[in-house]
XYZ file of C-alpha atoms in Angstrom:
145
model
C 425.384 254.797 154.132
C 427.332 253.356 151.266
C 429.735 255.267 149.061
C 431.256 253.924 145.900
C 434.810 255.196 145.367
C 436.013 253.136 142.499
C 434.761 253.005 138.969
C 433.963 249.758 137.340
C 432.621 249.127 133.870
C 429.186 248.125 135.096
C 428.261 251.764 135.892
C 427.527 252.757 132.285
C 424.406 254.806 131.826
C 421.438 252.709 130.885
C 419.475 253.911 127.862
C 415.877 254.792 128.540
C 413.686 253.436 125.743
C 410.463 255.098 126.904
C 408.987 257.987 124.867
C 408.376 261.240 126.674
C 404.779 261.790 125.593
C 404.193 265.251 127.126
C 405.851 267.267 124.309
C 404.106 265.025 121.769
C 400.685 265.886 123.256
C 401.586 269.600 123.272
C 402.442 269.514 119.572
C 399.244 267.624 118.727
C 397.113 270.139 120.658
C 398.752 273.084 118.892
C 398.107 271.439 115.506
C 394.501 270.756 116.493
C 393.966 274.424 117.361
C 395.533 275.530 114.070
C 393.234 273.244 112.073
C 390.181 274.324 114.066
C 390.896 277.970 113.218
C 391.839 277.323 109.575
C 388.932 274.989 108.674
C 386.161 277.634 108.590
C 388.359 279.951 106.532
C 388.764 277.388 103.774
C 384.999 277.126 103.113
C 384.472 280.785 102.079
C 385.224 280.305 98.372
C 382.007 278.817 96.985
C 381.323 278.530 93.255
C 377.960 280.047 92.361
C 376.038 279.726 89.097
C 373.291 282.308 88.993
C 370.079 281.173 87.292
C 368.159 283.096 84.674
C 364.979 284.826 85.710
C 361.616 283.283 84.904
C 359.672 286.270 86.294
C 357.056 287.814 84.017
C 358.269 290.790 82.039
C 357.409 294.142 83.606
C 355.973 296.959 81.484
C 358.677 299.188 80.085
C 358.746 302.857 80.950
C 358.055 305.330 78.187
C 361.703 306.401 77.899
C 363.975 304.106 79.934
C 367.477 305.169 80.958
C 370.027 302.445 80.306
C 373.533 302.400 81.762
C 375.616 299.709 80.080
C 378.959 298.229 81.107
C 380.645 296.973 77.952
C 383.087 294.071 77.768
C 386.032 296.507 77.756
C 384.597 298.034 81.010
C 383.569 301.266 79.266
C 380.298 302.864 80.415
C 377.549 303.845 78.025
C 374.564 305.996 78.920
C 371.991 305.105 76.316
C 374.088 304.896 73.148
C 376.826 307.352 74.158
C 380.084 306.427 75.903
C 380.464 308.262 79.222
C 383.513 308.582 81.488
C 382.978 307.256 85.015
C 383.426 310.651 86.741
C 380.896 312.227 84.336
C 378.203 309.579 84.904
C 376.383 311.515 87.676
C 376.041 314.814 85.794
C 375.080 313.002 82.569
C 372.336 311.109 84.431
C 371.094 314.351 85.995
C 370.800 315.906 82.543
C 369.028 312.884 81.060
C 366.658 312.354 84.021
C 366.050 316.127 84.366
C 367.210 315.978 88.012
C 364.603 313.386 89.018
C 366.469 311.131 91.466
C 363.448 308.788 91.686
C 363.886 307.793 88.047
C 364.600 304.076 87.640
C 367.978 303.381 86.051
C 368.349 300.134 84.127
C 371.821 298.647 84.471
C 373.029 296.044 82.024
C 376.445 294.468 81.663
C 378.276 292.128 79.344
C 378.625 288.506 80.522
C 382.393 288.839 80.792
C 382.303 291.866 83.123
C 383.640 290.984 86.580
C 381.177 291.273 89.441
C 383.390 293.825 91.199
C 383.212 296.177 88.218
C 379.418 295.960 88.212
C 379.394 296.827 91.913
C 381.618 299.859 91.258
C 379.106 301.152 88.705
C 376.281 300.593 91.188
C 378.276 302.576 93.764
C 378.659 305.402 91.220
C 374.885 305.408 90.720
C 374.314 305.462 94.472
C 376.823 308.303 94.930
C 374.957 310.277 92.248
C 371.728 309.805 94.236
C 370.015 307.229 92.028
C 368.845 304.448 94.338
C 366.283 302.796 92.062
C 368.422 300.516 89.936
C 367.047 297.657 87.873
C 369.318 294.924 86.539
C 368.618 293.902 82.955
C 369.053 290.300 81.889
C 367.851 287.895 79.264
C 364.464 286.351 79.671
C 364.354 282.593 80.207
C 362.263 281.499 77.221
C 362.075 277.861 78.324
C 359.857 278.889 81.263
C 361.454 276.365 83.613
C 364.218 276.459 86.116
C 367.717 275.356 85.379
C 369.091 272.352 87.238
């Protein structure tokens, strides 16, 4: 058994030039998991351009009921402006309480989709489930690219 009692200058610590790869692999695996979770979330926002309808025009009812959402988000029942809370009772008066009456919903191009859905929810809450969306007829007869 040998013991070294003196100190000489040759006992300096030798630098280790090897890379400890274990923490590097741990960091890479954590980043991989983060990207695997985040990748599907980034594909939800998809731009959609809705085409015009080329369906044949349906016969109009004798006295249709139109609910319109104007560009300033005001509601109109026929030609009269109606407050959102008063839409249900106004429809009941116009449809004579017939909940099976088809309601034609039309909206300005600039109306956000969420606002249109809120109006449809108001119609549903009032008991009117037959809702037709009104749009412009595609006069070209073809489909858009």
